[in-house]
mmCIF file of C-alpha atoms in Angstrom:
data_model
loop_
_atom_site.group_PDB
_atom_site.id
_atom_site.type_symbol
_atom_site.label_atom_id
_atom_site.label_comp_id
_atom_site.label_asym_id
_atom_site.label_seq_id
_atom_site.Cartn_x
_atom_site.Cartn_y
_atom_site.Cartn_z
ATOM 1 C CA UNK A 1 100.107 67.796 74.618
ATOM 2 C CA UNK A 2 103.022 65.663 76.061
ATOM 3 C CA UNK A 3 101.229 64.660 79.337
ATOM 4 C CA UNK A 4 99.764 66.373 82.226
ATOM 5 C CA UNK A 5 102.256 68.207 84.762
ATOM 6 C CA UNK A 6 103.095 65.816 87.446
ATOM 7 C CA UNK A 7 102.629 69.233 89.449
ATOM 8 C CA UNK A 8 100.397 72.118 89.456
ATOM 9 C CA UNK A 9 101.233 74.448 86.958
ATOM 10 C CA UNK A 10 102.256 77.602 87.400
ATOM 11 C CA UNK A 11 102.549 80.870 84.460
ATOM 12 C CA UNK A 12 104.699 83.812 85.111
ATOM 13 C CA UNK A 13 104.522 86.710 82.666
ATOM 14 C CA UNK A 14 107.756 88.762 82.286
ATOM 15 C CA UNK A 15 109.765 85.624 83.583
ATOM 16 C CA UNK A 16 112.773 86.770 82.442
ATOM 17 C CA UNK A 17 113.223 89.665 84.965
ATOM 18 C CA UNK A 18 114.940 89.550 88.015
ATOM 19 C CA UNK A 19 112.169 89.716 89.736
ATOM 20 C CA UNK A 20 110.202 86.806 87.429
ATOM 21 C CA UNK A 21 113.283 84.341 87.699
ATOM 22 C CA UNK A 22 113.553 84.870 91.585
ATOM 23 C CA UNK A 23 109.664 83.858 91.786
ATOM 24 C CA UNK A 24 109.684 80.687 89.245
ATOM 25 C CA UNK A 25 112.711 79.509 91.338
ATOM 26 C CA UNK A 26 110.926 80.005 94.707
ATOM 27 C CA UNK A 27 107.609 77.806 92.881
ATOM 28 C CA UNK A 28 109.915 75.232 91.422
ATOM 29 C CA UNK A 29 110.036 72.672 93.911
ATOM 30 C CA UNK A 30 106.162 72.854 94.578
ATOM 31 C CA UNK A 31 105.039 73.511 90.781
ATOM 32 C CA UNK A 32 105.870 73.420 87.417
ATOM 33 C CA UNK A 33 106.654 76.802 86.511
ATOM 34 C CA UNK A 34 106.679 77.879 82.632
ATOM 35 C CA UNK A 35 107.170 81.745 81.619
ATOM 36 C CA UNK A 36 106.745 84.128 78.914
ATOM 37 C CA UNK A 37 108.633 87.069 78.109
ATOM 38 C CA UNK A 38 109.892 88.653 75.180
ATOM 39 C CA UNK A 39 113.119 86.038 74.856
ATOM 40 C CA UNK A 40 112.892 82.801 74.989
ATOM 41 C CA UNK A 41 115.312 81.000 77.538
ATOM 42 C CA UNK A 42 115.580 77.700 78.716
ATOM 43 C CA UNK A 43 116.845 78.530 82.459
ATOM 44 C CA UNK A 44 116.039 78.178 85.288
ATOM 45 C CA UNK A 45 112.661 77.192 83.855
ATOM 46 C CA UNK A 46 111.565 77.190 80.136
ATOM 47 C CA UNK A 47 110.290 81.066 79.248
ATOM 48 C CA UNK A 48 108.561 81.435 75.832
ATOM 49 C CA UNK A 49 108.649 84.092 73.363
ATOM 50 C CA UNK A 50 105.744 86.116 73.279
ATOM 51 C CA UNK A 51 105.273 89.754 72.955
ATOM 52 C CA UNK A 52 102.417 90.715 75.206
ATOM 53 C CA UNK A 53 101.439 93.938 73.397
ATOM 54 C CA UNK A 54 100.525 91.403 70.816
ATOM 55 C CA UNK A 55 97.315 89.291 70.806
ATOM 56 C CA UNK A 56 98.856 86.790 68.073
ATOM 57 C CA UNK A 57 101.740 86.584 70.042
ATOM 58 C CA UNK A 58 100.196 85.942 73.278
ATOM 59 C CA UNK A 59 97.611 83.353 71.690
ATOM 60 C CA UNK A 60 100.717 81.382 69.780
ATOM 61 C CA UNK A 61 102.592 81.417 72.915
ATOM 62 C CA UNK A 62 99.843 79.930 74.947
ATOM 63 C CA UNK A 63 99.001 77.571 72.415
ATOM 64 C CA UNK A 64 102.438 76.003 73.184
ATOM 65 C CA UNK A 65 101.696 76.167 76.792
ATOM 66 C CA UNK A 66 98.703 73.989 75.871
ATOM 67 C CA UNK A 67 100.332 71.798 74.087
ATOM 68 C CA UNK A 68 102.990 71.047 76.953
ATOM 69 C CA UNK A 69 101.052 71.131 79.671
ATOM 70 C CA UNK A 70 97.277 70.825 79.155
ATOM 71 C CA UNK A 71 94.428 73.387 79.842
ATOM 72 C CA UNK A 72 94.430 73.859 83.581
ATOM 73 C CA UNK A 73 96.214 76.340 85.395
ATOM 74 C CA UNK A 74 96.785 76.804 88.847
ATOM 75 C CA UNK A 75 98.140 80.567 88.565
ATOM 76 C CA UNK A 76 98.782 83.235 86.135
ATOM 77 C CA UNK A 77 101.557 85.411 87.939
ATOM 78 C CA UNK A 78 101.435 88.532 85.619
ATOM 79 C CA UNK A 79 104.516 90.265 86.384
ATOM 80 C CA UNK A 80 105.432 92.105 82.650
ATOM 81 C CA UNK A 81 104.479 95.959 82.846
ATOM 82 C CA UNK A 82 106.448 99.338 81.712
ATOM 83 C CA UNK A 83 108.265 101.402 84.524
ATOM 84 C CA UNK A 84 110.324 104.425 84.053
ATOM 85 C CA UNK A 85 110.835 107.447 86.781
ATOM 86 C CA UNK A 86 110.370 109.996 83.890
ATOM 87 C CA UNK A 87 106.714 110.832 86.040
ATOM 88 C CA UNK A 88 105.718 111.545 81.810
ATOM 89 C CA UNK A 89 102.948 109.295 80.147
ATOM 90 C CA UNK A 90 104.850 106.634 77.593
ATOM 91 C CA UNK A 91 102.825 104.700 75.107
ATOM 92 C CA UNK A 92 103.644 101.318 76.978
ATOM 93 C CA UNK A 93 102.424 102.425 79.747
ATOM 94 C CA UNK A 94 98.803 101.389 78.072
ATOM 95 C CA UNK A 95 100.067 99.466 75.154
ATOM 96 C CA UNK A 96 101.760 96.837 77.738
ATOM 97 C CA UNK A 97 100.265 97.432 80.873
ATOM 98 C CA UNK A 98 96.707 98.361 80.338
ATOM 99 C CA UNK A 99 95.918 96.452 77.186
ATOM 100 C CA UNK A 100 99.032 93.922 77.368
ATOM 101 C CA UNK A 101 96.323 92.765 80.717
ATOM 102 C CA UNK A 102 93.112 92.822 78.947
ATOM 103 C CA UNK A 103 95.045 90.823 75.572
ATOM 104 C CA UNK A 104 96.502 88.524 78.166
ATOM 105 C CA UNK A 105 93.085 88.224 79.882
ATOM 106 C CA UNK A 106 91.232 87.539 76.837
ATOM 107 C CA UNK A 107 93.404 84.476 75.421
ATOM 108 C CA UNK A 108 92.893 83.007 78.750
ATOM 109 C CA UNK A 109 89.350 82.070 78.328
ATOM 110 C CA UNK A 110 90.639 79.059 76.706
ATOM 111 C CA UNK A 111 92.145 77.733 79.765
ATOM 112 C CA UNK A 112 90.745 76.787 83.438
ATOM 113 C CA UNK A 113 92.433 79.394 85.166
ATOM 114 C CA UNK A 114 92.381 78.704 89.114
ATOM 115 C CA UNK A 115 93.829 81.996 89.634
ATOM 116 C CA UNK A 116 95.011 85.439 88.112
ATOM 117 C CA UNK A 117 97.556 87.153 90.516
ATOM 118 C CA UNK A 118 98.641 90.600 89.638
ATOM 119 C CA UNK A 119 101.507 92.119 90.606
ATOM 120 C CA UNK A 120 100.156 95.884 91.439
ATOM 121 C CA UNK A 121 101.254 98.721 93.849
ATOM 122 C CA UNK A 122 100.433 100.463 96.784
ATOM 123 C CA UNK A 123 100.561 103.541 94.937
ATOM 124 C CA UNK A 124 97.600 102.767 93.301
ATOM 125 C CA UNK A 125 96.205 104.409 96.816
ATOM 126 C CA UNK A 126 95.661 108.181 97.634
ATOM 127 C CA UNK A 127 98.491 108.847 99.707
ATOM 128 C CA UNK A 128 98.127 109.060 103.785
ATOM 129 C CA UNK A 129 99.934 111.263 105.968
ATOM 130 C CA UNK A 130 102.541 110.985 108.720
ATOM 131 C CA UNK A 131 100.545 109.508 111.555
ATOM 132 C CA UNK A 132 97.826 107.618 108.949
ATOM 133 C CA UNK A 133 98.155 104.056 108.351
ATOM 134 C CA UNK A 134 96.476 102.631 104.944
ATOM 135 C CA UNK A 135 94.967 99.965 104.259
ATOM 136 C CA UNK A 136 93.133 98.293 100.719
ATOM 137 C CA UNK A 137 89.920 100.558 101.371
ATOM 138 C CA UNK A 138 91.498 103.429 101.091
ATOM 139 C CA UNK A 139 90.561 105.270 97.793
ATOM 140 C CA UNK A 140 92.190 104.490 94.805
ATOM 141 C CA UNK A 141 93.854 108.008 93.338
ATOM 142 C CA UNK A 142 97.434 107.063 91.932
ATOM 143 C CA UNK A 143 99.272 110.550 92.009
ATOM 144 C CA UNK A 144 101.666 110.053 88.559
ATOM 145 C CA UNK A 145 101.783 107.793 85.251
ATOM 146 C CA UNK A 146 103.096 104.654 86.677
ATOM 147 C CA UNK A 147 100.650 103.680 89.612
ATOM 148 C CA UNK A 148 97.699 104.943 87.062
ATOM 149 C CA UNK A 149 98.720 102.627 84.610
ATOM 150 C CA UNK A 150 98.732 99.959 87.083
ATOM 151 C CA UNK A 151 95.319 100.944 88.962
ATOM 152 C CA UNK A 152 93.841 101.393 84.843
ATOM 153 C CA UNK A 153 94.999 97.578 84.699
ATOM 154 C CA UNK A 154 93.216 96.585 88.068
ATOM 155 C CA UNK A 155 90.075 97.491 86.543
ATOM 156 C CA UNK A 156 90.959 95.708 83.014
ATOM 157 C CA UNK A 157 91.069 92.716 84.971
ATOM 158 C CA UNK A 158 87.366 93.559 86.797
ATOM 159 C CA UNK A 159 85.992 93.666 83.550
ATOM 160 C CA UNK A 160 87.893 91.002 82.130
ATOM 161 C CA UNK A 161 88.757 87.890 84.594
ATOM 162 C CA UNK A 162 85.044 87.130 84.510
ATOM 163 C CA UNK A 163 84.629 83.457 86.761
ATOM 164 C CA UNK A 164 88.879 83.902 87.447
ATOM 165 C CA UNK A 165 89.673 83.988 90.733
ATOM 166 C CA UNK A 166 91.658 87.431 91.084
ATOM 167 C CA UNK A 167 94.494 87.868 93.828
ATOM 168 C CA UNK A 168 95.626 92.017 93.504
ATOM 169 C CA UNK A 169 99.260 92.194 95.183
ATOM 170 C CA UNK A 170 99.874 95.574 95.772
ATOM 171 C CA UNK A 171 103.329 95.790 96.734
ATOM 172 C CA UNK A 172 105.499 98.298 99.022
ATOM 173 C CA UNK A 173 108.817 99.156 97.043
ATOM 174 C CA UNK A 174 111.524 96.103 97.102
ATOM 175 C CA UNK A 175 114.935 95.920 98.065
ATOM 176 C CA UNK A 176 117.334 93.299 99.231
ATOM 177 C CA UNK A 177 120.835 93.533 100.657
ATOM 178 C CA UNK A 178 122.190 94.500 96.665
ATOM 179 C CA UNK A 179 119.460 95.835 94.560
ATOM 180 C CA UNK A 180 116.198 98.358 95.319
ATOM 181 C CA UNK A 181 113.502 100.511 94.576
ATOM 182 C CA UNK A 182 115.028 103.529 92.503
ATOM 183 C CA UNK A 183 114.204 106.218 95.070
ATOM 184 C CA UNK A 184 116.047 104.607 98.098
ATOM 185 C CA UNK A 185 119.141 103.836 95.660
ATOM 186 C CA UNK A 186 119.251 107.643 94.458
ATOM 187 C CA UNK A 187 118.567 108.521 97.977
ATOM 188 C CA UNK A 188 121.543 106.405 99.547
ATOM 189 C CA UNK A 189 124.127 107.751 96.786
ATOM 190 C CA UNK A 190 123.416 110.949 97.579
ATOM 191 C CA UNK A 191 124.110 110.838 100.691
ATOM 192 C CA UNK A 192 127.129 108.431 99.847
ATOM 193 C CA UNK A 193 128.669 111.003 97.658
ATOM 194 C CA UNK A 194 127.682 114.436 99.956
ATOM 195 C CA UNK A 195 125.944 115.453 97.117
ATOM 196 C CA UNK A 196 124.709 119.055 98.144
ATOM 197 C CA UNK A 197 121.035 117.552 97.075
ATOM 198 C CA UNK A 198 121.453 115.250 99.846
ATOM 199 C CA UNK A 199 120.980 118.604 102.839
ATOM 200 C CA UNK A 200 117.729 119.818 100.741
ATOM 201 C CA UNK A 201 114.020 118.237 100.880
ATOM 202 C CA UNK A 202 110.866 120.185 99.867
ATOM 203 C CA UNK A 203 108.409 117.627 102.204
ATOM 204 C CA UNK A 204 107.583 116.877 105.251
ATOM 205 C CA UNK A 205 110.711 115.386 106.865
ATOM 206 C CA UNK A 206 108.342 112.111 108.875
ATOM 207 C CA UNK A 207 107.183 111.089 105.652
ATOM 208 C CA UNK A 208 108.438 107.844 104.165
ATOM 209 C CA UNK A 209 106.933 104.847 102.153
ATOM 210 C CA UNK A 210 106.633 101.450 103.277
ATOM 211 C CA UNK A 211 109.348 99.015 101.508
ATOM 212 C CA UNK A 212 109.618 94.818 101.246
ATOM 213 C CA UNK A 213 112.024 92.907 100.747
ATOM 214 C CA UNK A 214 112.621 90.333 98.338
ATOM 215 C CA UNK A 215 112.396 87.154 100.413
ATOM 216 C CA UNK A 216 109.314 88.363 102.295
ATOM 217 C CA UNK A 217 107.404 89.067 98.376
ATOM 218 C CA UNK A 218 108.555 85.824 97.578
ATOM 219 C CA UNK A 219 106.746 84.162 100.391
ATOM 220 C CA UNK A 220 104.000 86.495 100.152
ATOM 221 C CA UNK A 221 103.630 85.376 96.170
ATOM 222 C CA UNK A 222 104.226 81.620 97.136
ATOM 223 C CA UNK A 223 101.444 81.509 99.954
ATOM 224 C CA UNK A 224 99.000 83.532 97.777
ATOM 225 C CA UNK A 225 99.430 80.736 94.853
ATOM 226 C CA UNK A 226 99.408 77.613 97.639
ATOM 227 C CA UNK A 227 95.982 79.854 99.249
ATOM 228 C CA UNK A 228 94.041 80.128 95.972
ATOM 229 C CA UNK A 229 91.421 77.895 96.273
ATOM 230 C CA UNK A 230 90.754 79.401 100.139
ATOM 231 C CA UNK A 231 90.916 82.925 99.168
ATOM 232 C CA UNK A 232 87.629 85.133 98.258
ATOM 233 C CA UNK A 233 86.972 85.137 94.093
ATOM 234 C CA UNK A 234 88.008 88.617 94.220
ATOM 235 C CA UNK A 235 91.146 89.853 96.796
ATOM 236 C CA UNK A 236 93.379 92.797 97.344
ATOM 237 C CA UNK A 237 96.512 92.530 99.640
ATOM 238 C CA UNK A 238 98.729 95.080 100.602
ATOM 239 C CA UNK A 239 102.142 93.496 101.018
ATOM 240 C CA UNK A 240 104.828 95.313 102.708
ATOM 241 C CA UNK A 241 107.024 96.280 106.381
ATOM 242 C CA UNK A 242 104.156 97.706 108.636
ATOM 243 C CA UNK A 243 107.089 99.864 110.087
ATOM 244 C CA UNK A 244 107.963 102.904 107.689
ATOM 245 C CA UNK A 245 110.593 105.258 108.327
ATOM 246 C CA UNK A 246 110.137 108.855 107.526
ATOM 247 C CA UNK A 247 112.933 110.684 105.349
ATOM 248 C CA UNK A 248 114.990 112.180 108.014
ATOM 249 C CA UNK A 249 115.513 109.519 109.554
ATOM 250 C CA UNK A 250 116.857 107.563 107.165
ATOM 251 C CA UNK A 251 119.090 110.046 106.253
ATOM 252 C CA UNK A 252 120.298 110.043 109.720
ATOM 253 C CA UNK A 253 121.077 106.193 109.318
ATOM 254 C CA UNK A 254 122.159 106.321 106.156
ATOM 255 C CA UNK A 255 124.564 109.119 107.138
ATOM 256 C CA UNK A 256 125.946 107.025 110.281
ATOM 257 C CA UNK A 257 126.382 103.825 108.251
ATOM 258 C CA UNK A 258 128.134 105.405 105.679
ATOM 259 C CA UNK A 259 130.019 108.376 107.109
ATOM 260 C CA UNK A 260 130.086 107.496 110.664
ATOM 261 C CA UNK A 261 127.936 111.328 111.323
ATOM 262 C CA UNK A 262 125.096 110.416 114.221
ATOM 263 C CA UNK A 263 123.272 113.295 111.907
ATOM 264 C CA UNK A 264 122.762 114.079 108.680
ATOM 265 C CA UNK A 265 121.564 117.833 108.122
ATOM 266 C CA UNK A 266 118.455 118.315 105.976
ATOM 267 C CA UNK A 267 117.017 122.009 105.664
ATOM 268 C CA UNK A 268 113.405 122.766 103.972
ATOM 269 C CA UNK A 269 113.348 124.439 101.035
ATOM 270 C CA UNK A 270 109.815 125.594 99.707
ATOM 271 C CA UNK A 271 108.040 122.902 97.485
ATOM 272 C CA UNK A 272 107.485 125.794 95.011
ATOM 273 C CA UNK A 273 111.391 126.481 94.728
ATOM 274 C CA UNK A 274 112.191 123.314 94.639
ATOM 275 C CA UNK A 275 109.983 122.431 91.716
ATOM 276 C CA UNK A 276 111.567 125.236 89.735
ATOM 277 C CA UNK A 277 115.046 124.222 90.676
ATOM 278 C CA UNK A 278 114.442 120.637 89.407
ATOM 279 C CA UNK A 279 112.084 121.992 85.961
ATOM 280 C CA UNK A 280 116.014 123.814 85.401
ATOM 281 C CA UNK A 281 117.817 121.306 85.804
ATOM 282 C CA UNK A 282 115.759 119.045 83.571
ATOM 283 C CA UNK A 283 115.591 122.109 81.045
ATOM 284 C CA UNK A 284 119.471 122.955 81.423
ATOM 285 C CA UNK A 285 120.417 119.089 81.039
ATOM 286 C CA UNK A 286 120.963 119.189 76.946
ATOM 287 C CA UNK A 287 123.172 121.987 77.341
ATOM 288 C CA UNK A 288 125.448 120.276 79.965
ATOM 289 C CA UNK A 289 128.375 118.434 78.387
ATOM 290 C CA UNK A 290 127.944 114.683 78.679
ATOM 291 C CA UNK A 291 132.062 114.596 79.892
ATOM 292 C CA UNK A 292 129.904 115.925 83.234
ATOM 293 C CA UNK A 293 126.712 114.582 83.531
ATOM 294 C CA UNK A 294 127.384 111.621 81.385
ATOM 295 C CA UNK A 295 123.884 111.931 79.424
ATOM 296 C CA UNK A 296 121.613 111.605 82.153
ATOM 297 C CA UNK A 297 118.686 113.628 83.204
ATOM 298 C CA UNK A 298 118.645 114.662 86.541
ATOM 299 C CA UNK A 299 116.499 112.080 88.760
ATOM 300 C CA UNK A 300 114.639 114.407 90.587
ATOM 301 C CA UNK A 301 111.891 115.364 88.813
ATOM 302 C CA UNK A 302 108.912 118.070 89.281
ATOM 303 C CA UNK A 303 106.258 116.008 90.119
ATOM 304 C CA UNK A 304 108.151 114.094 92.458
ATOM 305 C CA UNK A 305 108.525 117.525 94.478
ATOM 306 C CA UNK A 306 104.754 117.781 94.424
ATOM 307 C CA UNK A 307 104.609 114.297 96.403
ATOM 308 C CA UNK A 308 107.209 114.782 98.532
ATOM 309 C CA UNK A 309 104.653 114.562 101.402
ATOM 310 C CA UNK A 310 103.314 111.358 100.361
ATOM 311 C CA UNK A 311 103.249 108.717 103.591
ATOM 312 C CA UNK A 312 102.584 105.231 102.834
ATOM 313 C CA UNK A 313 102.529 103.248 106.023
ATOM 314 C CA UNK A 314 100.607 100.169 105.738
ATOM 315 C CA UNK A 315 98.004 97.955 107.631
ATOM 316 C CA UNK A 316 98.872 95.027 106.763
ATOM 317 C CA UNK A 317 96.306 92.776 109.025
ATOM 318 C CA UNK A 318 94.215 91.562 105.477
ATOM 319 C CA UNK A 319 97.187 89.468 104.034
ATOM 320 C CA UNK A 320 97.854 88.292 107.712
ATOM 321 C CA UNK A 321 94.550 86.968 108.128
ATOM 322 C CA UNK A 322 94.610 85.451 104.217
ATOM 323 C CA UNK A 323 97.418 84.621 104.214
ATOM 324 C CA UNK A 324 99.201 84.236 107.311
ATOM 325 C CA UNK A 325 101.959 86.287 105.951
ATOM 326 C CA UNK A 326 103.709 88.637 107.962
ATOM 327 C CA UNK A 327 107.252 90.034 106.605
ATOM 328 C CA UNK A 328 110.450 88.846 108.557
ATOM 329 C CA UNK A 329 113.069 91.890 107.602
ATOM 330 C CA UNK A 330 112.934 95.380 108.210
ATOM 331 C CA UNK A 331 114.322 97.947 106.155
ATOM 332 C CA UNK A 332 116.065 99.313 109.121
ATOM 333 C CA UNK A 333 117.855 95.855 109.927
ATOM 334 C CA UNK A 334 118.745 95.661 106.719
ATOM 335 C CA UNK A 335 120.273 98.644 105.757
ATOM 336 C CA UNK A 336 123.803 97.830 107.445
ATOM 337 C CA UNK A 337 124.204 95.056 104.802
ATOM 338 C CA UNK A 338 123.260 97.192 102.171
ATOM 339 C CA UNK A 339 125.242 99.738 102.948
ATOM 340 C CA UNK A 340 128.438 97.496 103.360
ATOM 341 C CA UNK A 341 127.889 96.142 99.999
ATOM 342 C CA UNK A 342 128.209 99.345 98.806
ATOM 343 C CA UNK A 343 130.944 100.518 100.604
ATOM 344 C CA UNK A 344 132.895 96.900 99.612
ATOM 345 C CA UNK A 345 132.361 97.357 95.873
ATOM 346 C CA UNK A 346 130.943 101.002 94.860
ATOM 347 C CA UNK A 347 131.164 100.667 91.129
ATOM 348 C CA UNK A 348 129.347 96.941 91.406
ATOM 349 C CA UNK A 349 126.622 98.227 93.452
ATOM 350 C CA UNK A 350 125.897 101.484 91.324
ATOM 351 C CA UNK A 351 126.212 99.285 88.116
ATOM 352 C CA UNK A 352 122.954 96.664 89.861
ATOM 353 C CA UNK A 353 120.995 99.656 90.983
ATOM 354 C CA UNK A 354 121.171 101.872 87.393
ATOM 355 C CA UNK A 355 122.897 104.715 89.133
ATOM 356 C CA UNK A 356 124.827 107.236 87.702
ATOM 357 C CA UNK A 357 128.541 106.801 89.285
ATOM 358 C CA UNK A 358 130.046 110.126 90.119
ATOM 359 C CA UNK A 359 133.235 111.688 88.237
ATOM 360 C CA UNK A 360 135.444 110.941 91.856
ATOM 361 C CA UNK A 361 134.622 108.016 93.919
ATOM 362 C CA UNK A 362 134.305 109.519 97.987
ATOM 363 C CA UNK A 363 136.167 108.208 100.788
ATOM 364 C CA UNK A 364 133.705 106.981 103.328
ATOM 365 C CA UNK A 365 134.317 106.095 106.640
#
């Protein structure tokens, strides 16, 4: 050990991610923030090696951590899980996120732990409908392989944390004026490129999901760390924009912003046709030359038709009482500087959001 922290220490687990290096920078000034992830770095705050699907690894890494900085902890920010938008079960999906948590969990013991905040999901809830508002008592029923893993690691850390104080974030889907959630991106360059997919939806046109933005998480994370010692052993927050705006019209806005129409037409089609169109095109993507479809499967997927009339609106009230946290952007506010950042540099922002770029790049308005 080289000497206590002159600050409260603070452990973020897949630090390396954009997501993990945006939160250690927002803790630096108040604590000493260390990381692991599966490369070491040494900026913007040291991250350590460890591979958390690994119980040697983890215990080696955190033997360094002890070393540096001691035994206590103020939080454990566990960030590092598996996501893809296959909707299919993947082996990491347990290996990383369910057990990753409980291996994790386990090497912990040999600490003093003043806190264990998760990073979870609201879709770790059963779905409302337009006109319902959720909030943490509503049932837990994840709908595909993602938010199960995630609600599977929820009650890893019930049977694991033991006396840990427990903070469960469950965040709306997160976007700032560059970057976001996959679904919004896929939905925006649809739309951008008058795909023909962009006039079809199989759900119920006033559904939406609630989204966050990046500097509102970050404050949410910061006050839940600072609030640790005031918060109840075991908490769930739902963290996102109260307001959510259903499909339609965010197509409409979407539409305006980038093509100048006050409109954007969207026509039903039947969930059940819908499913089968996108089970063909997932079938008929090997025999498509990748000259066309560069390689990728198509992004809309069967089961997301079956959830097309998911609504998650939010009540948010919990974290505001907690934590005094309320979010300061709204995804509607926002989207003008989103959408000129696309506009300004097309093959930039489809590179930072993973997105297929078409063939022809469209002439918007």
């Amino acid at each position: 050990m080289t000497g206590q922290p002159t600050k409260p220490l603070v452990l973020i687990t897949g630090a390396g991610g954009n997501l993990g290096r945006s939160i250690g920078t927002a803790l630096s000034r108040e604590y000493t923030v260390a990381g692991l992830d599966r490369s070491a770095a040494s900026e913007p705050f040291p991250i350590i090696e460890a591979e958390l699907t690994s119980g040697e690894a983890i215990t080696a890494a955190l033997a360094q951590i002890r070393e540096e900085h001691g035994t206590r902890i103020a939080s454990v920010i566990h960030l590092a899980a598996f996501f893809d938008f296959s909707g299919e079960e993947h082996p990491l999906y347990r290996k990383l996120n369910v057990e990753g948590t409980r291996l994790l969990l386990r090497a912990l013991r040999e600490f003093e732990v003043e806190q264990f905040l998760y990073t979870s999901t609201m879709l770790v809830h059963r779905p409302g409908r337009p006109g319902e508002v959720i909030d943490e008592d509503q049932p837990i029923d994840p709908q595909w392989a993602y938010p199960k893993s995630k609600a599977e690691a929820e009650r890893v850390i019930e049977e694991e944390a033991g006396e840990i104080p427990v903070a469960l974030l469950r965040l709306a889907g997160v976007y700032d004026d560059e970057t976001m959630v996959p679904t919004l991106a896929q939905q925006i360059a649809r739309v951008y490129e008058r795909d023909f997919e962009s006039h079809l939806y199989s759900g119920r046109r006033d559904a939406g999901q609630a989204m966050l933005h990046r500097d509102d998480m970050l404050d949410a994370i910061r006050r839940t760390v600072d609030r640790r010692h005031d918060l109840p052993r075991r908490t769930a927050l739902l963290i996102g924009e109260p307001e959510t705006i259903g499909y339609d019209a965010l197509q409409d806005e979407i539409g305006h912003l980038v093509h100048g129409q006050e409109e954007w037409p969207v026509l039903r089609i039947p969930k059940p046709l819908a499913a089968a169109g996108a089970w063909a095109q997932e079938k008929l993507e090997p025999l498509i030359p990748d000259a066309i479809d560069k390689g990728e499967e198509p992004f809309i997927k069967p089961f997301m038709v079956r959830m097309a009339d998911d609504h998650y609106a939010l009540d948010i009230s919990r974290a505001q009482t907690l934590l005094g946290w309320a979010p300061h952007h709204r995804l509607k506010d926002e989207l003008p500087a989103m959408i000129a950042n696309l506009k300004r540099d097309p093959p930039g922002w489809y590179r930072a959001n993973k997105v297929t770029p078409p063939k022809e790049w469209p002439t918007p308005a």
